[in-house]
Tab-separated table of C-alpha atoms and ligand atoms in Angstrom:
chain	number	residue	atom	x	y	z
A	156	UNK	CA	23.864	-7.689	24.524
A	157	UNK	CA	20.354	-6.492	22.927
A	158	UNK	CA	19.167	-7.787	20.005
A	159	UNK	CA	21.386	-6.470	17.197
A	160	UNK	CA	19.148	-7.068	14.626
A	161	UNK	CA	16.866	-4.698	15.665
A	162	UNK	CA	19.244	-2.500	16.473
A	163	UNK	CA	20.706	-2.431	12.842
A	164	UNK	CA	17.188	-2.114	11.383
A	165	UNK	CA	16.462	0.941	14.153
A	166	UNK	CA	19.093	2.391	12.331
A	167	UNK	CA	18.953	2.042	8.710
A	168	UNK	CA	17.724	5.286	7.619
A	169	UNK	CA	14.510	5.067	5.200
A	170	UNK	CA	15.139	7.111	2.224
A	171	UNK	CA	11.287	8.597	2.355
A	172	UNK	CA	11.314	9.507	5.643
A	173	UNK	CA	14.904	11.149	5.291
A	174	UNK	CA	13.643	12.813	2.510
A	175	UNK	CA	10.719	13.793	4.276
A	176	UNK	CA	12.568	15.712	6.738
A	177	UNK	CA	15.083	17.313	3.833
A	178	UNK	CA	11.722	18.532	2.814
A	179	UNK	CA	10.825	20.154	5.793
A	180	UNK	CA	14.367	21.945	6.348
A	181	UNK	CA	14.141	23.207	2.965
A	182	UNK	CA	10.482	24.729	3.485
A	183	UNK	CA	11.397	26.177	6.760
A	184	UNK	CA	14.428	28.161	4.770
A	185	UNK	CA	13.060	29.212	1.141
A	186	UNK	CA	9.153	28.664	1.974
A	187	UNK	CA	7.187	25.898	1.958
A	188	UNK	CA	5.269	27.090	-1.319
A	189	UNK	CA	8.894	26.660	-3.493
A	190	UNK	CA	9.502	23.281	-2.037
A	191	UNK	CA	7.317	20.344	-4.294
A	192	UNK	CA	7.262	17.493	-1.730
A	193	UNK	CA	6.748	14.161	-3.744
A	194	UNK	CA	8.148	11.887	-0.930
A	195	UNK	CA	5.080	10.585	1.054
A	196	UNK	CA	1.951	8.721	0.599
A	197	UNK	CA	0.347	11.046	2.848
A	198	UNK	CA	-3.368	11.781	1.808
A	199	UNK	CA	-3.999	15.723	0.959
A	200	UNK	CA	-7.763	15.708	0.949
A	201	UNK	CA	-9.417	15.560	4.181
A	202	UNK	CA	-11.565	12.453	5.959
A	203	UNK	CA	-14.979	12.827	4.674
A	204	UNK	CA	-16.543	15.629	6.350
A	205	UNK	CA	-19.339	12.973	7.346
A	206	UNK	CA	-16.538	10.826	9.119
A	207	UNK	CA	-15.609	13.707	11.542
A	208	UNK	CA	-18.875	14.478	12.465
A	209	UNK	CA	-19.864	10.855	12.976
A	210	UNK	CA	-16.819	10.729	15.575
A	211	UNK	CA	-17.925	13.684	17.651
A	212	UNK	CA	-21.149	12.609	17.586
A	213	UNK	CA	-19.849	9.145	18.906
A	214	UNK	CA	-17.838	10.878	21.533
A	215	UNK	CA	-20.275	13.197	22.532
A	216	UNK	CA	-23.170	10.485	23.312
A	217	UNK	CA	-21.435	7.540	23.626
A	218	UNK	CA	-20.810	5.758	27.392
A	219	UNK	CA	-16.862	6.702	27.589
A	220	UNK	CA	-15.880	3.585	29.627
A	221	UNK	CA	-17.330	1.901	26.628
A	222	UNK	CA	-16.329	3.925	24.095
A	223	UNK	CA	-12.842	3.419	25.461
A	224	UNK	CA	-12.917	0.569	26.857
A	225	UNK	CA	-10.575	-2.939	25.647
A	226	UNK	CA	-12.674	-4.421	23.061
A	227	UNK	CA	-11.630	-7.958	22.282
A	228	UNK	CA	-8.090	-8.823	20.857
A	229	UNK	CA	-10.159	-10.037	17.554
A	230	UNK	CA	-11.657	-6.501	17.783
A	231	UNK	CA	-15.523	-5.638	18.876
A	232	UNK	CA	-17.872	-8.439	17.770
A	233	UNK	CA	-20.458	-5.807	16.323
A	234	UNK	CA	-17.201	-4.642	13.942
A	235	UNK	CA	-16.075	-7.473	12.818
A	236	UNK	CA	-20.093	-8.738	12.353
A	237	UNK	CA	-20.101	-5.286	9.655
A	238	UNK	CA	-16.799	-5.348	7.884
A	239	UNK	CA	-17.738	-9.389	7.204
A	240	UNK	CA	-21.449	-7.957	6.001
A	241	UNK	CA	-19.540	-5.710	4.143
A	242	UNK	CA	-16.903	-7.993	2.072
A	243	UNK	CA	-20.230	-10.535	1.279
A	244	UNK	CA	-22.335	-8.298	0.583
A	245	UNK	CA	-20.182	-5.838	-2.167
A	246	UNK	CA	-17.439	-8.439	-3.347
A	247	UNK	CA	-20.290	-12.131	-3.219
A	248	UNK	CA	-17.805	-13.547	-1.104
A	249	UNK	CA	-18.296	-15.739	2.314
A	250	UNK	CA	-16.453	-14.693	5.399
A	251	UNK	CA	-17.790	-14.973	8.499
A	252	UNK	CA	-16.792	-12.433	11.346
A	253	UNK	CA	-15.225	-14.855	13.279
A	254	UNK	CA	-12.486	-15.189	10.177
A	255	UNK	CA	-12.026	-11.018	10.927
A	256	UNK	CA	-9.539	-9.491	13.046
A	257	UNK	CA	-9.764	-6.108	13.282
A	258	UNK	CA	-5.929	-3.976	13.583
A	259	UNK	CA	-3.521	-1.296	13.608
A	260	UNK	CA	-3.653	-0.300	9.523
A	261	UNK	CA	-2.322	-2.489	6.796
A	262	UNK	CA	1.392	-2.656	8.312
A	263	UNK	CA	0.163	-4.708	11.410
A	264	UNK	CA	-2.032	-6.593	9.200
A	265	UNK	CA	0.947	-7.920	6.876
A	266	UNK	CA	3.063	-8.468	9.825
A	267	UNK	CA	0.699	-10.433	11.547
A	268	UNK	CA	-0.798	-12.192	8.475
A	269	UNK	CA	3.135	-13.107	7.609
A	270	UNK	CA	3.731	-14.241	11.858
A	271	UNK	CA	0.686	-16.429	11.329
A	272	UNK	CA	1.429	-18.131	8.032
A	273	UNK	CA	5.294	-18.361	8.126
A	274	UNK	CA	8.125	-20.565	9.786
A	275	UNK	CA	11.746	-20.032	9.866
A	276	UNK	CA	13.228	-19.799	6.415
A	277	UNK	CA	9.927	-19.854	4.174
A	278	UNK	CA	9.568	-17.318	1.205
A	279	UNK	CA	7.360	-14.696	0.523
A	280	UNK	CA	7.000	-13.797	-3.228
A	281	UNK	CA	6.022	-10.486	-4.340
A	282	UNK	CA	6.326	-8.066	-7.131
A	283	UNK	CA	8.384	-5.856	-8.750
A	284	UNK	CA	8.207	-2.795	-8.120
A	285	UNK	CA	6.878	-3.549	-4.082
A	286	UNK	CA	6.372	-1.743	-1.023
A	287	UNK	CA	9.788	-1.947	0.788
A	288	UNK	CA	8.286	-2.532	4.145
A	289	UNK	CA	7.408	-6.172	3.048
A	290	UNK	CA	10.715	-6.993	3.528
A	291	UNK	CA	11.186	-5.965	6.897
A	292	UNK	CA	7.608	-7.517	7.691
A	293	UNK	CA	8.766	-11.054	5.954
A	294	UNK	CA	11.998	-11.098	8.060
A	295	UNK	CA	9.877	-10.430	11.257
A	296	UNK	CA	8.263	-14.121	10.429
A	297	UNK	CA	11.787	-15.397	9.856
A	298	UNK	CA	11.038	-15.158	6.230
A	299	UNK	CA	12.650	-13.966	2.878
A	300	UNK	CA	10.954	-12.154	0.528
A	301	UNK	CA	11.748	-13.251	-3.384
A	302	UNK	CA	10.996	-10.247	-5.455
A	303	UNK	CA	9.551	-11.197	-8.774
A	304	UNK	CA	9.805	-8.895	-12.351
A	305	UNK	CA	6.683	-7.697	-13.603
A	306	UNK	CA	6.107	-7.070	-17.325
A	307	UNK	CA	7.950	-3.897	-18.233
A	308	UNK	CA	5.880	-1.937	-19.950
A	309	UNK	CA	2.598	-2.615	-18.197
A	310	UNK	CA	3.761	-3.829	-15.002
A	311	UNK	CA	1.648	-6.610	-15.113
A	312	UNK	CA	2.936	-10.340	-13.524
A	313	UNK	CA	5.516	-11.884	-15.730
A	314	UNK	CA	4.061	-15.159	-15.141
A	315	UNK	CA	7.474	-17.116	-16.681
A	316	UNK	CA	9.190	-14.927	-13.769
A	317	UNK	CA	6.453	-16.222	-11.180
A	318	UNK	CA	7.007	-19.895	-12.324
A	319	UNK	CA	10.445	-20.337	-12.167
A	320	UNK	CA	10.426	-18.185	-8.196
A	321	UNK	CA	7.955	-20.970	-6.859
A	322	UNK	CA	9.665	-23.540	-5.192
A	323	UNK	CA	9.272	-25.874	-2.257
A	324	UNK	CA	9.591	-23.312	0.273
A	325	UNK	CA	7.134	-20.516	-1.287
A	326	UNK	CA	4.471	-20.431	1.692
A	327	UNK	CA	2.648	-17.264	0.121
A	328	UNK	CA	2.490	-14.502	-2.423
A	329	UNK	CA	1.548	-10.922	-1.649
A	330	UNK	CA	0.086	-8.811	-4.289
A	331	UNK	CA	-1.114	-5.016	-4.151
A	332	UNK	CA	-3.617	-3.983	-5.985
A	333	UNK	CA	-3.412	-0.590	-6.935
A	334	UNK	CA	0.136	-0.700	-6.368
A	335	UNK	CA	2.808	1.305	-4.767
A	336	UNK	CA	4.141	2.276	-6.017
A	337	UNK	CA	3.634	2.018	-9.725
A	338	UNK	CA	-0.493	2.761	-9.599
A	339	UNK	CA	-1.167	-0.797	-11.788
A	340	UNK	CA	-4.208	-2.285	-10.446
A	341	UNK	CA	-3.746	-6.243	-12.041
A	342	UNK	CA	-6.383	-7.263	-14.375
A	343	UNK	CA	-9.303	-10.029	-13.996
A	344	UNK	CA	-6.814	-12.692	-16.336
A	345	UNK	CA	-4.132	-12.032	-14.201
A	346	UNK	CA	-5.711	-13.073	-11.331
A	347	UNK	CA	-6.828	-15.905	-12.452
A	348	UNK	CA	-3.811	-17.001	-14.186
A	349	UNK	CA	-1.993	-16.094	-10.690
A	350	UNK	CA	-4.691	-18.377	-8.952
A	351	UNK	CA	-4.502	-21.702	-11.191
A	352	UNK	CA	-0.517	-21.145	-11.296
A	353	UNK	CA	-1.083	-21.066	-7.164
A	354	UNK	CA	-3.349	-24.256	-7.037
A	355	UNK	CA	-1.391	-26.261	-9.187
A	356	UNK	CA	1.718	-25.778	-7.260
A	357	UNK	CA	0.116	-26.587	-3.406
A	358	UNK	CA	-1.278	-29.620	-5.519
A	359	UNK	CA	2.593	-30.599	-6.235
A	360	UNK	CA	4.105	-29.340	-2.903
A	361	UNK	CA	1.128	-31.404	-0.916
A	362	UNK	CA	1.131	-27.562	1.238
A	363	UNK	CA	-0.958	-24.177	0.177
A	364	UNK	CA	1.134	-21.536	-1.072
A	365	UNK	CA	-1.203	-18.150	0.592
A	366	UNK	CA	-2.268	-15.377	-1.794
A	367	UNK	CA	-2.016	-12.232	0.621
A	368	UNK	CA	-3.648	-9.485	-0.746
A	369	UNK	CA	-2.687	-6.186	0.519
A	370	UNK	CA	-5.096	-3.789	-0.277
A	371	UNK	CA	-4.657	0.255	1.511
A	372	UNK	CA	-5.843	1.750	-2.327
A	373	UNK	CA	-8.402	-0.703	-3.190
A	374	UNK	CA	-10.878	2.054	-3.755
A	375	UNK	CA	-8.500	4.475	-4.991
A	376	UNK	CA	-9.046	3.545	-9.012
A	377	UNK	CA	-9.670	5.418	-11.757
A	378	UNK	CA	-11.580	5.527	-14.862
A	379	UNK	CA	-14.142	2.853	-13.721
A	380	UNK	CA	-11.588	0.173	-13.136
A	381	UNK	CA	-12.003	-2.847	-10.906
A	382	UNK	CA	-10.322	-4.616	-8.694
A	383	UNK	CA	-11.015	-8.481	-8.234
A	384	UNK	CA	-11.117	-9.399	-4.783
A	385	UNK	CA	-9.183	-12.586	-4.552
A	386	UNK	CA	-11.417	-14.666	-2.200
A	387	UNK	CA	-13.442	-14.875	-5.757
A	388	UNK	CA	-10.867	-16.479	-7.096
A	389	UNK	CA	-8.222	-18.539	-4.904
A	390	UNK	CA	-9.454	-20.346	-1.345
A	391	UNK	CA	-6.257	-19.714	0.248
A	392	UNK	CA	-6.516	-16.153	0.589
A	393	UNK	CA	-6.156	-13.588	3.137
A	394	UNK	CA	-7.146	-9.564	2.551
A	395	UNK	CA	-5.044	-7.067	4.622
A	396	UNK	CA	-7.159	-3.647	3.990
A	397	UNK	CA	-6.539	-0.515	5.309
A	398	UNK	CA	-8.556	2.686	6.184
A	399	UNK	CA	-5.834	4.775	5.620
A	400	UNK	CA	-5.399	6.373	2.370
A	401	UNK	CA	-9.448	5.452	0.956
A	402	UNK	CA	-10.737	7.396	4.498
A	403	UNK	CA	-7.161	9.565	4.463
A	404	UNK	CA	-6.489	8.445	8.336
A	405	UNK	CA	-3.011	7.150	8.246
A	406	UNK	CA	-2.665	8.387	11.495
A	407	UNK	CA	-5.347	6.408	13.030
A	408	UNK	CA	-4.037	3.110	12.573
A	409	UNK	CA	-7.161	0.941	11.737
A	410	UNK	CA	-7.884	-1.903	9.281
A	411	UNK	CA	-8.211	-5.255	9.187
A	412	UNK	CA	-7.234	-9.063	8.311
A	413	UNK	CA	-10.346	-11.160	6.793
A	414	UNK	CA	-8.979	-15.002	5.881
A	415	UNK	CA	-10.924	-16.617	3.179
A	416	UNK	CA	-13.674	-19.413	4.843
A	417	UNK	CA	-12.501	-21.303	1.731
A	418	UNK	CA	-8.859	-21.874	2.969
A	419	UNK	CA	-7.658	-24.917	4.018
A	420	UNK	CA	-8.099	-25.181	8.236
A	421	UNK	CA	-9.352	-21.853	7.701
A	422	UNK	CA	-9.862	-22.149	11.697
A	423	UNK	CA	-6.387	-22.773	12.404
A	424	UNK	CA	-4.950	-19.956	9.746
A	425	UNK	CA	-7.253	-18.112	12.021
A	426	UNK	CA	-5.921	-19.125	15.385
A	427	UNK	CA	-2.484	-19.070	14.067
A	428	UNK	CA	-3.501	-15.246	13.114
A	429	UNK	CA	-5.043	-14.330	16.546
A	430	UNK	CA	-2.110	-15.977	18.379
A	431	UNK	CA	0.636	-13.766	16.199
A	432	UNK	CA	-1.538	-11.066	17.079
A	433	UNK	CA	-1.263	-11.652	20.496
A	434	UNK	CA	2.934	-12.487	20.642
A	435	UNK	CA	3.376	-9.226	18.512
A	436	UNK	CA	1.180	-7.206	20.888
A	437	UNK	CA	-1.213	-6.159	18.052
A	438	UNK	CA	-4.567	-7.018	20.553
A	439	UNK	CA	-7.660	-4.836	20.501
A	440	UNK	CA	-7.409	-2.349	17.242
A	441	UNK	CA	-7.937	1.260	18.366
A	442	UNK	CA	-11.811	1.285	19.663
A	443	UNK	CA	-13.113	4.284	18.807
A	444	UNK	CA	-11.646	4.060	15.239
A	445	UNK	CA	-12.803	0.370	14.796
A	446	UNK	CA	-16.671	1.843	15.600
A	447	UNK	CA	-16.384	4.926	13.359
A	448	UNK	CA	-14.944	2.963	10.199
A	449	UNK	CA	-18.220	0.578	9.677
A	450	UNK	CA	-20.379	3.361	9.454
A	451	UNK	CA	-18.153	4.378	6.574
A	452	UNK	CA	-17.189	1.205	4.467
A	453	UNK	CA	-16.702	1.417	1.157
A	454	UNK	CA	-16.655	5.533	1.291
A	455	UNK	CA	-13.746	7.158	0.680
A	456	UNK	CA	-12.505	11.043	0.843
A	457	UNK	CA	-12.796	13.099	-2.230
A	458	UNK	CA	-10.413	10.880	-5.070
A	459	UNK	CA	-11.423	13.253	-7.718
A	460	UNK	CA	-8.760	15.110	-6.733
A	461	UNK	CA	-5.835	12.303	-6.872
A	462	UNK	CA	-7.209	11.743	-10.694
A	463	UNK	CA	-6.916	15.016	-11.711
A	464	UNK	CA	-3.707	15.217	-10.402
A	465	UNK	CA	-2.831	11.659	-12.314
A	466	UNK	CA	-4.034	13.012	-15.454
A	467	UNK	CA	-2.392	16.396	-15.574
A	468	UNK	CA	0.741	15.136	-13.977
A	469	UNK	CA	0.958	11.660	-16.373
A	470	UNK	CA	0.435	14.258	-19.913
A	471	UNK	CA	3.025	16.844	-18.616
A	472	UNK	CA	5.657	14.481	-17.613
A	473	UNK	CA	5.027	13.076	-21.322
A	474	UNK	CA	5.595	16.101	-23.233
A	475	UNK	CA	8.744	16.442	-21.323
A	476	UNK	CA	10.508	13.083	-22.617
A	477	UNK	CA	9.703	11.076	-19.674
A	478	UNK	CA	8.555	7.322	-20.037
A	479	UNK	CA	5.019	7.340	-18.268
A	480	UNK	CA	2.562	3.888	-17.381
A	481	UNK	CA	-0.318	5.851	-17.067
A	482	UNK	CA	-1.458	4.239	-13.164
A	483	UNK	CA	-5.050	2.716	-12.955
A	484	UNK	CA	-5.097	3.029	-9.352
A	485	UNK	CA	-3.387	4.307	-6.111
A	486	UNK	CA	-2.044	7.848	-5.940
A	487	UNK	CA	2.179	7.399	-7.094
A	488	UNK	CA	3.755	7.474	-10.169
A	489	UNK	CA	6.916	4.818	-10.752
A	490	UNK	CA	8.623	6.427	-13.673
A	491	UNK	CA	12.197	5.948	-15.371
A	492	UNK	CA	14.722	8.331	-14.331
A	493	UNK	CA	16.496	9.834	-17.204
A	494	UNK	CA	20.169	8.097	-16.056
A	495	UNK	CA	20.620	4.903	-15.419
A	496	UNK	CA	21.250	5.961	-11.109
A	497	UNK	CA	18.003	6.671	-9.728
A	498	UNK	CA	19.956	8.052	-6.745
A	499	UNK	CA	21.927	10.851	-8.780
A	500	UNK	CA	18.804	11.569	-10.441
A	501	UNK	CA	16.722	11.986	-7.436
A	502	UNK	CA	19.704	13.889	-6.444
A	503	UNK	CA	19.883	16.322	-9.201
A	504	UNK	CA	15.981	17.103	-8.682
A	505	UNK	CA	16.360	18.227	-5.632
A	506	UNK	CA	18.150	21.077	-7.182
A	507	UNK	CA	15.123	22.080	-8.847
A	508	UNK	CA	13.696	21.314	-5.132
A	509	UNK	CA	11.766	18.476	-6.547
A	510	UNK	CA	11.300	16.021	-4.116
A	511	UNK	CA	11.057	12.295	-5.862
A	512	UNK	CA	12.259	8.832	-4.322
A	513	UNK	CA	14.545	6.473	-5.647
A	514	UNK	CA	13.301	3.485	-7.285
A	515	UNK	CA	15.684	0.814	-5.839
A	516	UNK	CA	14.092	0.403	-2.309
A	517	UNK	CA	11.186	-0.832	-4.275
A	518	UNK	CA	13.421	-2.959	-6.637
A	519	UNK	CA	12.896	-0.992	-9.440
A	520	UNK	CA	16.177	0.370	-9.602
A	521	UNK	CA	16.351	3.553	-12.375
A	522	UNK	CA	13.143	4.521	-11.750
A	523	UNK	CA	11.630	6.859	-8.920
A	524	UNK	CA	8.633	7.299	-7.696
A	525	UNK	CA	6.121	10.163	-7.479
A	526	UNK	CA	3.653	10.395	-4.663
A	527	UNK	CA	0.870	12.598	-6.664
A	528	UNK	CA	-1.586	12.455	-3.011
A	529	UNK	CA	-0.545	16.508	-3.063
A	530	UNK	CA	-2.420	19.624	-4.252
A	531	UNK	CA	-3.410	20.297	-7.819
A	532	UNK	CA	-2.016	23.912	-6.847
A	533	UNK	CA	1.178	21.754	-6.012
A	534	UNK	CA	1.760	20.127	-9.022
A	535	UNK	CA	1.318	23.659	-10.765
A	536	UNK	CA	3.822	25.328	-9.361
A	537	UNK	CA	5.689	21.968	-10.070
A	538	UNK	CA	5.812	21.367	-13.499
A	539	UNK	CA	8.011	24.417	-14.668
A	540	UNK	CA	10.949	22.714	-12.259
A	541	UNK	CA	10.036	19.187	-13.820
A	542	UNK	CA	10.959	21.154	-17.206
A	543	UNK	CA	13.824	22.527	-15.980
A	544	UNK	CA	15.230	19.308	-14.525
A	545	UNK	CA	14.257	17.314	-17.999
A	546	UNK	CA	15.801	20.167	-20.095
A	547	UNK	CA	18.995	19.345	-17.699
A	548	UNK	CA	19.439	16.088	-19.430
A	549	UNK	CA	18.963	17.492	-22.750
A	550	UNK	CA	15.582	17.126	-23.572
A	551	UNK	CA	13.701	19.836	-26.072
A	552	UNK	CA	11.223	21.082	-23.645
B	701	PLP	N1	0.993	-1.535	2.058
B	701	PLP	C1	1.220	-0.595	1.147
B	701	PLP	C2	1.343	-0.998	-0.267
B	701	PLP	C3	1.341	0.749	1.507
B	701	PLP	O1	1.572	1.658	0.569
B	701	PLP	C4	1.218	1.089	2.874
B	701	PLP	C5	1.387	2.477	3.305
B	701	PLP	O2	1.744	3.368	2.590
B	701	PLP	C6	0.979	0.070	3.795
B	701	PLP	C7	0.865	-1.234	3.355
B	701	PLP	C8	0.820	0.365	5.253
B	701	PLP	O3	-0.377	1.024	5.441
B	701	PLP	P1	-1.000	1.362	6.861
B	701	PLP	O4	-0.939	2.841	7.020
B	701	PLP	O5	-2.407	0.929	6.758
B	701	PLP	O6	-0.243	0.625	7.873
């Protein structure tokens, strides 16, 4: 017999991506203009136009065989000598490139950060609301993931909430920072509260509980806001950071996994890293992407667009009855529904053809989430059906 577990998981349908393709249908039969597609975190606004021309130029007078080529599992030495340049020389943090291994986007990073860290029957806090993939990336390490409440109205930790989750067989924590999906990007005091709470308990246990931070929108914030890198702050860290949504490439599959120098047998979390890495098949990141990115670290496409759409999106959406934490960061909205059954609600927008997701996959069941990454022309033609479907439930629009 095959394995059945996979089998069961290769057939759970993801809400998004069904969604996704609802979306499509209904474009192809009333016009894809009349259709407001909220479902994915898909970038709208191009790579920078710099990006594309530095890849042409790379492919154009660059040696093909070693363009190509295998680089090594760890990813090209030059690569990981820049992204570790990079992270010491923005955030004031140590790494050396020999704690960086470059891979396939933030999704291989987790998984392999998770393989590496985890043995059977450890648990992986995160939390609430979370990026549902973490669960299927936590069982891969024959781990559960513990979903912890966050402060309602601000999303914030609920530190009481954190407290009573840790337990003897907490091996890490992941946080993300802006969030998906609800945009919060967790202040400086957090942090630190999150990192004494962290040593205190691997003091107790006699084992280091892991902070993982998983960071695809660190550079997506708003406003001026910042977001503490967590090597600054806790030894036993790890950073899982994408290219995908700061350089819009989520097609490209490229990021990387930099372990703090400050962990404990930071060597072996490394080895233990290279070797899941290796078991998973997740060797040699795509080469021409790993070579384009560290010309552009720290860029990003143009997010001017994402906070326009936050702001006129966030107001709107106010006027109209609906609950709003106005994000910091990231490009979704995680509002409440106006019933209590996110599903029936997500349900009745789609009569307005209003596209939203369900809260419950991310464990914030009555709320639903709102990927703004689209258009501002989008969210125009949008708003008179977010009326209509608020109006529906009785409010005085
Ligand atoms: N983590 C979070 C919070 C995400 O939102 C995503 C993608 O949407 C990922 C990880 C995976 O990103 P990647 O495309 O880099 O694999």
């Amino acid at each position: 017999m095959i394995n059945q577990r996979y089998v069961k998981l290769g057939n759970v349908r993801s809400v998004i991506r069904e969604l996704f393709e609802y979306g499509n249908a209904r474009k192809r039969e009333i016009g894809e203009e009349n259709v407001f597609d909220f479902s994915l975190g898909n970038p709208s606004v191009p790579s920078p136009e710099e990006f594309n021309v530095a890849l042409a130029d790379m492919v154009e007078h660059t040696d093909p065989v070693a363009l190509h080529g295998y680089t090594s599992a760890q990813g090209a030495p030059e690569v990981r000598t820049a992204v570790a340049d990079y992270i010491n020389g923005t955030f004031g943090s140590h790494v050396t490139p020999d704690l960086i291994y470059m891979t396939c986007g933030a999704a291989a990073a987790l998984t392999i950060t998770l393989c590496a860290l985890c043995n059977e029957g450890d648990e992986v806090i995160t939390f609430v609301p979370y990026f549902p993939e973490y669960a299927v990336f936590a069982a891969q390490a024959g781990a559960k993931l513990v979903p912890v409440s966050t402060e309602e109205n601000t999303f914030d930790i609920d530190f009481a909430a954190l407290s009573a989750a840790l337990g003897a067989k907490t091996k890490a924590v992941i946080i993300n920072s802006p969030n998906n999906p609800s945009g919060v990007v967790y202040p400086e005091e957090s942090i630190k509260k999150l990192a004494a709470m962290l040593k205190e308990h691997s003091k107790k246990t006699g084992s280091p509980v892991y902070l993982i931070a998983d960071e695809p929108y660190r550079e997506l914030v708003y406003d001026g806001e910042k977001v503490p890198y967590v090597m600054n702050y806790y030894g036993d860290s790890i950073v899982c950071y994408s290219f995908s949504k700061s350089l819009s490439l989520p097609g490209e599959r490229i990021g990387y996994i930099a372990v703090s120098k400050d962990a404990a047998e930071a060597e072996s979390v490394f080895a233990a890293v290279c070797g899941a890495g290796r078991s998973l098949g997740y060797v040699c990141a795509p080469s021409l992407l790993q070579r384009a990115v560290i010309k552009f670290l720290g860029h990003t496409s143009d997010i001017s667009v994402y906070k326009r759409n936050r702001d006129r999106l966030c107001s709107a959406l106010e006027s109209y009855g609906f609950t709003v934490v106005r994000p910091q960061g990231a490009f979704y909205l995680f509002v409440k529904a106006l019933e209590e059954d996110d599903y029936a609600f997500c349900e009745r927008a789609k009569q307005f053809e209003l596209l939203l997701v369900p809260g419950e996959g991310f464990g914030g069941k009555g709320y639903v989430r709102i990927a703004y990454c689209v258009s501002p022309q989008m969210i125009e033609r949008a708003l008179p059906a977010f009326v209509k479907l608020a109006q529906s439930y009785g409010k005085n629009v």
